[in-house]
XYZ file of C-alpha atoms in Angstrom:
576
model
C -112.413 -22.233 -26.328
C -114.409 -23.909 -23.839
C -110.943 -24.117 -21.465
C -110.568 -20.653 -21.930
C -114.574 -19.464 -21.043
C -114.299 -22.162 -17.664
C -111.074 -20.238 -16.986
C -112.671 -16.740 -17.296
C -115.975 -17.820 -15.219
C -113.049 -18.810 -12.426
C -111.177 -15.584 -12.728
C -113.228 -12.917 -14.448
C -109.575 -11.165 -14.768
C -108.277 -14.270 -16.436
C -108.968 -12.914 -19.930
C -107.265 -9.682 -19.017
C -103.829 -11.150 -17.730
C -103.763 -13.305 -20.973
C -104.015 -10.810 -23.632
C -101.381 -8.377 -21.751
C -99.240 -11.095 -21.428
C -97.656 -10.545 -24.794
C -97.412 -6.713 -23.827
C -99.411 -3.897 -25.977
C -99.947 -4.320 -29.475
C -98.284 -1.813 -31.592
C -101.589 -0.570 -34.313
C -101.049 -1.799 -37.703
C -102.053 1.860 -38.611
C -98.431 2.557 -37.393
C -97.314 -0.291 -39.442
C -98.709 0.412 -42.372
C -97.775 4.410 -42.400
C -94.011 3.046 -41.476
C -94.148 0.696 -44.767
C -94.636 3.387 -46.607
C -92.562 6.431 -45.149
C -89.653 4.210 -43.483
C -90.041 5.508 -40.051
C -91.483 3.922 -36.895
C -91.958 5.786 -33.317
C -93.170 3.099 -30.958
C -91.852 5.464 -27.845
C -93.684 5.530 -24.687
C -96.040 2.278 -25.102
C -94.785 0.472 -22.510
C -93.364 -2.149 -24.424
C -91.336 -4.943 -22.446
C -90.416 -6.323 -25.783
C -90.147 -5.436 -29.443
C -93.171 -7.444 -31.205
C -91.759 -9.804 -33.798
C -93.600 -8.449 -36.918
C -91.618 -4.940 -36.088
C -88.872 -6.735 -36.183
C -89.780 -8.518 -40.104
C -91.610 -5.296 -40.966
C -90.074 -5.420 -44.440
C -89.934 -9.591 -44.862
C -93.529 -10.752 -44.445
C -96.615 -10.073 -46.649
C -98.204 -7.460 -44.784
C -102.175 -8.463 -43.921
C -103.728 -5.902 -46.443
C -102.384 -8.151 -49.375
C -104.651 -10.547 -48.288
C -107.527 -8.263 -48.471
C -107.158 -6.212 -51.193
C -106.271 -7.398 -54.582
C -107.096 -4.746 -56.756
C -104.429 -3.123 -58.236
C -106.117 0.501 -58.864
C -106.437 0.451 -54.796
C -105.393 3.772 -53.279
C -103.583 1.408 -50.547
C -100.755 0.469 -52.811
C -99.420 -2.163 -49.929
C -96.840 -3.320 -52.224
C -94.682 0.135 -52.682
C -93.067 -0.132 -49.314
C -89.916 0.879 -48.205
C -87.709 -0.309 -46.209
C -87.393 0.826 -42.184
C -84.437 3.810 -41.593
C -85.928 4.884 -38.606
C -86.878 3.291 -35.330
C -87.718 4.877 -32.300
C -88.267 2.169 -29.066
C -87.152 5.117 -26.403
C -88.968 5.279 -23.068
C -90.369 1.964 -22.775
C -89.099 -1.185 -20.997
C -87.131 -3.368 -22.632
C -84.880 -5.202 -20.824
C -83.296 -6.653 -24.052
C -83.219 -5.967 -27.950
C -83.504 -8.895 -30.137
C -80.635 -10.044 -32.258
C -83.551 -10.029 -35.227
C -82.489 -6.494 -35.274
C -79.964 -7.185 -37.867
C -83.585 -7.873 -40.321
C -83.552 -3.752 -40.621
C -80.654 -3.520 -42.396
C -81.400 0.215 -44.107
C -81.587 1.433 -40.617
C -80.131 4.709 -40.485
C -81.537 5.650 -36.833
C -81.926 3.699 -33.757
C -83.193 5.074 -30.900
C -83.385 2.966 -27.926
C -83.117 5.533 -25.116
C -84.647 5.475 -21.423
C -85.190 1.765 -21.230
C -83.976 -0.983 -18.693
C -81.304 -2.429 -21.393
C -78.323 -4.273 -19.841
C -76.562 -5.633 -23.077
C -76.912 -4.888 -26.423
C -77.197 -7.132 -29.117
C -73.614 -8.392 -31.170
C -76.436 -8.547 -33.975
C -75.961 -4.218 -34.518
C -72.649 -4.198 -35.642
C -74.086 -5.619 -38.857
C -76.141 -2.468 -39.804
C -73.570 -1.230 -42.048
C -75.920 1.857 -43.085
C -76.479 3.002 -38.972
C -75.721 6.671 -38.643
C -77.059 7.328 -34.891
C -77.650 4.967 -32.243
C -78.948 6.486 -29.047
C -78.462 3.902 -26.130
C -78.508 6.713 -23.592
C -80.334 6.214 -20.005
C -80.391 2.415 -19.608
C -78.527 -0.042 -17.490
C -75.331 -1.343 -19.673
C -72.538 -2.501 -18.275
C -70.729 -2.789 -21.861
C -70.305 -2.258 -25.022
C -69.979 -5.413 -27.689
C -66.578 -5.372 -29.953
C -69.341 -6.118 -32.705
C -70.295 -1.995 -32.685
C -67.592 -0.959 -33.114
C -68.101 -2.408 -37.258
C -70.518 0.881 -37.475
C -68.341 2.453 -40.124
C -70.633 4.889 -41.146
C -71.285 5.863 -37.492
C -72.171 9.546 -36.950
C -73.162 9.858 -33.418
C -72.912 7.528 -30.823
C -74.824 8.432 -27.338
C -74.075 6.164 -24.621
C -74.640 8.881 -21.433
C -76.179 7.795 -18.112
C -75.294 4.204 -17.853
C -72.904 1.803 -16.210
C -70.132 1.681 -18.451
C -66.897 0.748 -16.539
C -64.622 0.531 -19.739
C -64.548 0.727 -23.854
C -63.845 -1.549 -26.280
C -60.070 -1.042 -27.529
C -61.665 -0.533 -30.805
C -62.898 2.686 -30.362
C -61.120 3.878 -33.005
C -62.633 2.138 -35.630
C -65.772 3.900 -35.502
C -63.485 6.844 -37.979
C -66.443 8.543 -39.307
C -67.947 9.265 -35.271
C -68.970 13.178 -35.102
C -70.608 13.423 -31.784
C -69.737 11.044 -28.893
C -71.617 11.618 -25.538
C -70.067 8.880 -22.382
C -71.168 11.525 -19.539
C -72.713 10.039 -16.501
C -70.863 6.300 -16.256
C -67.910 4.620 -14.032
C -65.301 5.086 -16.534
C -61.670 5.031 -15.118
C -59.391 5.711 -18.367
C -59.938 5.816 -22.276
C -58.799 4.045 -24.647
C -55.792 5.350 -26.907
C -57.432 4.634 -29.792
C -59.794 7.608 -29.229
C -56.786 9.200 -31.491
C -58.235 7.724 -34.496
C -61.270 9.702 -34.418
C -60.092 12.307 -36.232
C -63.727 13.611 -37.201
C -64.953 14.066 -33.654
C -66.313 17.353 -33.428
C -68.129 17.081 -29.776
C -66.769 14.370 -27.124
C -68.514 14.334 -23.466
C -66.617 12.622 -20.682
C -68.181 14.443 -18.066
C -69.365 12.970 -14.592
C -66.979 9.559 -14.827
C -63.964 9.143 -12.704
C -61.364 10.223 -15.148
C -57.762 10.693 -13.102
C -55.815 11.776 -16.773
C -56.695 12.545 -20.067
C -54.246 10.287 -22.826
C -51.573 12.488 -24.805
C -53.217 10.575 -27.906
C -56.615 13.086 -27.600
C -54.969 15.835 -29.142
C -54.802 14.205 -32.505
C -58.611 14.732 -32.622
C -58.145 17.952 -34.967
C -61.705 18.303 -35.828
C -62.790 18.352 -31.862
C -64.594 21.387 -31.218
C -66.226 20.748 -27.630
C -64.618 18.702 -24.956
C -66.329 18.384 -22.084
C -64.753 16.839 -18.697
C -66.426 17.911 -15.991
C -66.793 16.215 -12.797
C -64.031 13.706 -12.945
C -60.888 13.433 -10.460
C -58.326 14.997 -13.088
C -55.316 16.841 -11.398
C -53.214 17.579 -14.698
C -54.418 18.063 -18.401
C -52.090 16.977 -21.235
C -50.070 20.044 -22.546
C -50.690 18.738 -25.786
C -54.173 19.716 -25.540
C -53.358 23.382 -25.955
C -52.630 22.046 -29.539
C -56.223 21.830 -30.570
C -56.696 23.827 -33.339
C -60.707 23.651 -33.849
C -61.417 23.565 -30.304
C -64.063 25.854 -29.615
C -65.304 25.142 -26.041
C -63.800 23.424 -23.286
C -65.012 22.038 -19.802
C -62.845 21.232 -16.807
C -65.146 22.235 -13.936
C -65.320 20.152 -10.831
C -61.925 18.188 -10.996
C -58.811 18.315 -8.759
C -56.601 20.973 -11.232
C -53.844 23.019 -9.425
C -52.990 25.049 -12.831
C -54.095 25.621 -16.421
C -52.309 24.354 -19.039
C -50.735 27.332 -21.562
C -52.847 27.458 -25.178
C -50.466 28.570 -28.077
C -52.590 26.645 -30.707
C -56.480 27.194 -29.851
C -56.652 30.907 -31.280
C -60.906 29.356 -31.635
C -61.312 29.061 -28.206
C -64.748 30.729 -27.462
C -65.351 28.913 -24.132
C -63.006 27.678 -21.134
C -64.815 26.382 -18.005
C -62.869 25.165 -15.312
C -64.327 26.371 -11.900
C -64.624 24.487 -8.954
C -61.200 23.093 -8.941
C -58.114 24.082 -6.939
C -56.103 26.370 -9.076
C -53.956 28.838 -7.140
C -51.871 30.710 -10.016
C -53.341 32.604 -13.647
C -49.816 32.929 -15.245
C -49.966 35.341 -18.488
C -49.183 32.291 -20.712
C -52.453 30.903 -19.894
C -54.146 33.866 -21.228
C -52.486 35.641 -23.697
C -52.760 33.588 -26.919
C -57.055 33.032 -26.350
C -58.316 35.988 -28.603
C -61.345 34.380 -29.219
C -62.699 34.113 -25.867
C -65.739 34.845 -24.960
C -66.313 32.980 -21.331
C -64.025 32.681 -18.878
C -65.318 30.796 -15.808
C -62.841 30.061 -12.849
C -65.134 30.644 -9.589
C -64.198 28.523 -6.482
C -60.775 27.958 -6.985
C -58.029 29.299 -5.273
C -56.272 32.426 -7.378
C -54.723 34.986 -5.803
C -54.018 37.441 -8.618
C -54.998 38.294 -11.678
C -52.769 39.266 -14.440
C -52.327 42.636 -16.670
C -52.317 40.117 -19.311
C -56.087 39.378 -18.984
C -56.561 42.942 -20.944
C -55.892 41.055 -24.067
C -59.079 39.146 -24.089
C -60.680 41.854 -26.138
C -63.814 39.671 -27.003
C -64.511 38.729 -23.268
C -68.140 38.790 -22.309
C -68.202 37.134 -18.961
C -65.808 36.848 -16.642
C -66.582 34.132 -13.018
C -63.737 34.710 -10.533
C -66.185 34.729 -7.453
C -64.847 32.712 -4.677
C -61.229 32.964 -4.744
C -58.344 34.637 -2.833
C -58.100 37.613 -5.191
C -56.881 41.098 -3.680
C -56.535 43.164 -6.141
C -58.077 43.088 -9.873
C -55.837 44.994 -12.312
C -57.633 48.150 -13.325
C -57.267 47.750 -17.284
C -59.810 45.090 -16.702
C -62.321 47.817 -17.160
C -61.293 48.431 -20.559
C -62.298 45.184 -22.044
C -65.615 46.562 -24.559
C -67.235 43.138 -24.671
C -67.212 42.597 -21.453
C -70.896 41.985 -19.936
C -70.758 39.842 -16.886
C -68.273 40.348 -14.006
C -68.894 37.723 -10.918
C -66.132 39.015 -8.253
C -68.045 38.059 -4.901
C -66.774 35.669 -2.257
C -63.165 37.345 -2.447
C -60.857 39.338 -0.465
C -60.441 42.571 -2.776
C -59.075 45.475 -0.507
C -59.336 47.735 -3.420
C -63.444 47.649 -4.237
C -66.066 48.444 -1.984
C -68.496 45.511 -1.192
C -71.425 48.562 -1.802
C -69.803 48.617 -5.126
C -69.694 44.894 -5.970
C -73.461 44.749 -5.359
C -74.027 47.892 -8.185
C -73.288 45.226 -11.062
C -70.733 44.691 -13.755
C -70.806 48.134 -15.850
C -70.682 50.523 -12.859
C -67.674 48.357 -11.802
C -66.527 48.475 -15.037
C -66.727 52.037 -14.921
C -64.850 52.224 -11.532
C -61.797 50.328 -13.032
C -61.574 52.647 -15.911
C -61.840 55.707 -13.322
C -58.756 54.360 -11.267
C -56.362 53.811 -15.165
C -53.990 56.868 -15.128
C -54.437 58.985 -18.411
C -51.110 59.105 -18.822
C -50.330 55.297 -18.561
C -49.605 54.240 -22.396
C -48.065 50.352 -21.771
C -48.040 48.725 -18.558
C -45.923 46.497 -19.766
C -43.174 48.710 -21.214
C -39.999 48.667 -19.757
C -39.126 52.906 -19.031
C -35.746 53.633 -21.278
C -32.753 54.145 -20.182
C -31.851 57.535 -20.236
C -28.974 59.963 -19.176
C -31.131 60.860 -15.914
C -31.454 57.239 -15.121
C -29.087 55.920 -12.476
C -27.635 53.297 -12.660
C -29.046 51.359 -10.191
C -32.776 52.051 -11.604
C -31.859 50.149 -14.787
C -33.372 47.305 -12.676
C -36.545 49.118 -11.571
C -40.291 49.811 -13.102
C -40.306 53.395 -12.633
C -43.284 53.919 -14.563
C -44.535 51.512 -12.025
C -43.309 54.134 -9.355
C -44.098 56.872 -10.939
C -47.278 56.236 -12.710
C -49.348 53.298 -10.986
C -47.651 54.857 -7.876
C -46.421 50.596 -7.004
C -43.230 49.659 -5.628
C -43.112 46.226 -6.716
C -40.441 43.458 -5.984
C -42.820 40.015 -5.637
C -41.764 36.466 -6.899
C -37.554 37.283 -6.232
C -37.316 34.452 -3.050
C -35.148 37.306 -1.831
C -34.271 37.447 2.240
C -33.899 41.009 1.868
C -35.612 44.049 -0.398
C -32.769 46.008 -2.348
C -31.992 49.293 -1.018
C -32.130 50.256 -4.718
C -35.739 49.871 -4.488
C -36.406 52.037 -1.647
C -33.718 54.803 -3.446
C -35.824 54.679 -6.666
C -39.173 56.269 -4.996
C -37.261 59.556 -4.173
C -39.795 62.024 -4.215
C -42.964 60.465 -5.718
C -45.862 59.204 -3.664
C -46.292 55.527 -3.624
C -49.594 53.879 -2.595
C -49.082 50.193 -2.826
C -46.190 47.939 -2.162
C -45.876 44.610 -2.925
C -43.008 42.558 -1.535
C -45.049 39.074 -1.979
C -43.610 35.401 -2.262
C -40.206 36.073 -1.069
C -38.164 34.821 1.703
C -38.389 38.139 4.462
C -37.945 37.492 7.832
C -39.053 40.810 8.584
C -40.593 43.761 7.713
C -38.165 45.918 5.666
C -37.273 48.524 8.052
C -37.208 51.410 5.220
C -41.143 50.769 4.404
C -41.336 54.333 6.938
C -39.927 56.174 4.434
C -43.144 55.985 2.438
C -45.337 56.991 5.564
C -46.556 60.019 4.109
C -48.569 57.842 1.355
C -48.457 54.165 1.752
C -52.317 52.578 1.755
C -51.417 49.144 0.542
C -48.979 46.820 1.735
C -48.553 42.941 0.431
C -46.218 40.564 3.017
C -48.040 37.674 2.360
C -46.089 34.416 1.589
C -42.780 35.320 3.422
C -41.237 33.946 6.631
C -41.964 36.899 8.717
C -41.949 35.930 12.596
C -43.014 39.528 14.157
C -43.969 43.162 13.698
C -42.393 45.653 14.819
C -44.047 49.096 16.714
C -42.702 50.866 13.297
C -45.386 49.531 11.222
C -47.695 51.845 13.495
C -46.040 54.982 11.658
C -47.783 53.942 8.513
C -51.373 56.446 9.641
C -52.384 56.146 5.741
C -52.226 52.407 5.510
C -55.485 50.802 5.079
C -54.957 47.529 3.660
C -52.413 44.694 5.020
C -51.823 41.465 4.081
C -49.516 39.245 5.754
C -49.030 35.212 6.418
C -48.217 34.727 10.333
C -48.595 32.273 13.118
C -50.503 34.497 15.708
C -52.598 37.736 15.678
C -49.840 40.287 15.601
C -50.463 42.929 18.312
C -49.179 46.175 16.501
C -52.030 45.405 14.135
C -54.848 46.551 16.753
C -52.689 49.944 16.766
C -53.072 51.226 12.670
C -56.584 51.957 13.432
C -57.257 53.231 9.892
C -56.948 49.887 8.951
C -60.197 48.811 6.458
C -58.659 44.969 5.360
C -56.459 42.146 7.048
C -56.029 39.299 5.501
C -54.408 36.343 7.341
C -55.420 32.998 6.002
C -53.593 30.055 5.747
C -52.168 30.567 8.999
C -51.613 29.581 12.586
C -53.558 32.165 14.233
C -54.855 30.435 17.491
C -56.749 33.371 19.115
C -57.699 37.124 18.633
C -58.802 39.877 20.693
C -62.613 41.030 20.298
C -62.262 44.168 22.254
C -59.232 45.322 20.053
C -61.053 44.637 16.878
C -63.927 46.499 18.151
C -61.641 49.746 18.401
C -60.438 49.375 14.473
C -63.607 51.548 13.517
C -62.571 51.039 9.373
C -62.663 47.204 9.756
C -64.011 45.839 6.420
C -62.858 42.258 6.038
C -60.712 40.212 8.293
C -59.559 37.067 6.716
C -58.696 34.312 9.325
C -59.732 31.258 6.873
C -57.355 28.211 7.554
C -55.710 29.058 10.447
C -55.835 26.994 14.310
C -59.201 29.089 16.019
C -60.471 26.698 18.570
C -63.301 29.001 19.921
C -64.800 32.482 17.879
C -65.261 35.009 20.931
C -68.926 35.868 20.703
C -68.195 39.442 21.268
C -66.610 39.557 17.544
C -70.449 39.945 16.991
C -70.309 43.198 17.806
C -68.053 44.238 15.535
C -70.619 45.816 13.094
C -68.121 47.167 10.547
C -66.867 43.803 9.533
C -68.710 43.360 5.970
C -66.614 40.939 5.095
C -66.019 37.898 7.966
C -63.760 34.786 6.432
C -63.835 32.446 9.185
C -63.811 28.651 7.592
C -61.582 26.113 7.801
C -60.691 26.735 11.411
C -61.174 23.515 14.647
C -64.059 25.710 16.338
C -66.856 23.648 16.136
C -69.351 27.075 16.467
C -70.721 28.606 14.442
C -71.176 25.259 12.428
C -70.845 25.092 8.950
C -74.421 26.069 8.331
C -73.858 29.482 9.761
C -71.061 30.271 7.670
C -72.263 29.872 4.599
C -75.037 32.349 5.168
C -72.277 34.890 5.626
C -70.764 37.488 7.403
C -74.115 39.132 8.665
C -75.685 36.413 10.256
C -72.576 34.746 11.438
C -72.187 38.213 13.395
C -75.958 38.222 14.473
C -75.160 34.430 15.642
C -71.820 35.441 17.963
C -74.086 38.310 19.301
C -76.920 35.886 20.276
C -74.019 34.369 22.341
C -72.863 36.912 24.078
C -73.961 36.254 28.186
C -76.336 38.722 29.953
């Protein structure tokens, strides 16, 4: 004692230091109260260790015994029970003590938001752990011992450093919720298969490049989240799921969807931010249970009819894509209560209109369905007025939705049969997309008198010919080419030209100026080494696509504040 008063007179803090040394004392209040209900929060004390007596909470004679011996006390120290629940989150260990195995009722262990870089082998003998919460700490991996947790329920490892699982993973049979989000995973183990109770798994924010086969046997999976990983393909067995009920894929490198006979529960599918280019009916048509459907910043061009069968839609993300044209029984889905369309190239809606919100768009769509359209997708009969030659042909394409429509046939040449079937009725819109023209079929004239809409793109057209300027009606063009073609500053009822993915290496300001309708020019992708500041002043342009293009102004920052002040910008640039 005298030491420890000389050392104190030195150091007036001496005394201090010492008794933190050992780090804060947990209250035997909390002890006590533990003994008797089985639960112990110790979170947020700071502790850099677990004291030892928490540890032999149910072994030693607690300090009460010692003190009262009467056995009519109200403190009845010896009707303890023994410690389910321990909560150690937000403090600072660094380690937990392999004395944890002395807590072997444990049902809970919460260790969560500490500095942990291992984890005891000692856990994998708490045979009665339901939920172990290891979540925001530092580990690197997991010990083979944890995987003994038989009677494991949920397992939360997110937000650590985890490079790679155990092969064992499938022990842990009885695992409901599994949460791995936020570590440097690179693959998962095939065992995962065995987990056959698994209702929610979380893989999101690793660097996943595939998904094992094997994680389709999880029948009981309801929510699989696997966003933010580098996956490019997802296992057609997935669509086999039968319970799954929500499903992330947002932020990965996916070029399609994978079809989903088997998940008729489906309430959820997120999988924006990726680079999907085609919606093929097959990925729709068998999800009658969903309610979200979220596919902003991809790359879709279309939509299909079949999206009309989602009759319990209520939101619906397809901003920022290449989409044209929206198929107009869209409006007729009755749940539907979100509708997030901006950032694409639709030549059929008015911007003015996008900006009015989902139900008056909604309402627009249903405007535009002809009353007498019964099935879209119903072939006409054959009849005795049918030639022979129309077998082939949608006339109630022709003659109701007032489309000529041969896309997707990698034909050099549109049938003459085509043009023959119009006759006498008025068609609007032709599409002759994704074939293999090397022109501009020379009988689209014939529809002069009514033809707003025409679709070229992804052919191997070379020019345009002076015909194209008979078309007075048409109003919306697109078309994949290597330069501006001239005839186009001609049609100057023009409202939409889209020409991305392209070669385009220059265009005319002045001309543009002259095409009064201009809505939205489309030159994303193409070989632009300068932007003519005098584009500025073309103040019809709502609807400016300018980015990935070699100019190196406007930068980057400018375009994404969109089309108005990239205009404002080229006008600031124009010389006195």
């Amino acid at each position: 004692m005298a030491a420890a008063r000389r050392a104190a007179a030195g150091d007036p803090r001496a005394g201090f230091r010492r008794a933190a040394e050992p780090g804060p004392a947990v209250p035997q209040g909390l002890i006590r109260a533990a003994r008797k209900s089985g639960q112990l929060n110790l979170s947020g004390r700071n502790l850099g260790e677990v004291p030892q007596h928490v540890w032999r909470i149910n072994l030693d004679t607690p300090e009460e015994a010692h003190q009262n011996l009467s056995f009519g006390a109200a403190d009845r120290w010896w009707e303890q029970t023994d410690l389910t629940k321990l909560i150690l989150a937000s403090n600072k260990l660094q380690c937990l003590s392999e004395d944890v195995k002395l807590l072997p009722a444990l049902t809970v262990l919460d260790v969560h938001d500490n500095q942990l870089t291992s984890l005891p082998s000692a856990l994998g003998q708490l045979e009665n752990l339901q939920k172990l919460d290891v979540s925001h700490n530092k580990l690197k991996s997991i010990p083979e011992e944890l995987m003994q947790l038989s009677h494991l329920k949920s397992l939360l490892l997110h937000h650590n450093e985890l490079s790679c699982l155990p092969d064992g993973f499938g022990q842990l049979v009885n695992l409901e919720e599994l949460d791995l989000s936020n570590n440097h995973l690179t693959d998962i183990p095939t065992s995962f298969a065995l987990l056959i109770n698994l209702v929610r798994l979380n893989l999101a924010c690793n660097q996943l490049k595939n998904l094992p086969a094997d994680i389709s046997a999880m029948q009981s999976l309801r929510q699989l989240d696997c966003t933010k990983n580098y996956l490019e393909t997802v296992p057609s067995k997935l669509a086999t799921m039968a319970s799954l009920e929500q499903l992330y894929l947002r932020k990965n490198k996916l070029r399609s969807l994978p079809e989903f006979p088997s998940c008729k529960l489906l309430k959820e599918l997120h999988a924006g931010e990726n680079q999907i280019e085609i919606l093929n009916a097959e990925n729709l048509k068998h999800l009658n249970s969903l309610s979200v459907l979220e596919l902003r910043d991809n790359k879709i061009k279309s939509v299909p009819d079949e999206i009309a069968l989602l009759q319990k839609l209520e939101r619906l993300d397809l901003a920022n894509n290449d989409i044209s044209r929206l198929p107009y029984t869209l409006g007729n889905l009755p749940q539907l209560k979100f509708l997030a369309l901006e950032g694409n190239p639709l030549r059929t809606i008015r911007r003015d209109l996008l900006q009015k919100g989902t139900q008056e768009l909604l309402k627009y769509l249903r405007s535009k369905i002809q009353d007498d359209v019964t099935n879209p997708n119903e072939e006409p009969p054959v009849t005795a007025m049918t030639l022979p030659s129309e077998s082939r042909v949608n006339m109630h394409a022709i003659t109701s939705l007032k489309l000529l429509e041969y896309s997707e046939k990698q034909a050099a040449v549109i049938p003459d049969e085509m043009f023959n079937a119009v006759r006498s009725n008025p068609v609007a819109t032709v599409n002759f997309s994704k074939n293999q023209l090397n022109e501009v079929p020379p009988r689209i004239v014939e529809l002069k008198d009514s033809l707003c809409d025409v679709n070229l793109g992804f052919n191997k057209i070379s020019s345009i010919s002076l015909e194209l300027c008979v078309l007075h009606k048409l109003t919306h063009l697109d078309i994949r080419f290597k330069v501006f073609p001239s005839v186009l500053y001609r049609i100057l009822a023009l409202e939409t030209v889209l020409l991305s993915n392209n070669q385009v290496g220059a265009i005319d300001p002045l001309q543009l100026k002259k095409m009064d309708r201009l809505g939205t020019l489309d030159l994303q992708n193409n070989d632009l080494l300068q932007v003519p500041p005098e584009l500025g002043n073309c103040e019809t342009l709502r609807t400016l696509l300018l980015e990935g293009n070699p100019f190196r102004t406007p930068r980057a920052a400018v375009l994404a504040k969109g089309t108005a002040a990239v205009l404002e910008y080229l006008r600031s640039r124009i010389p006195a």
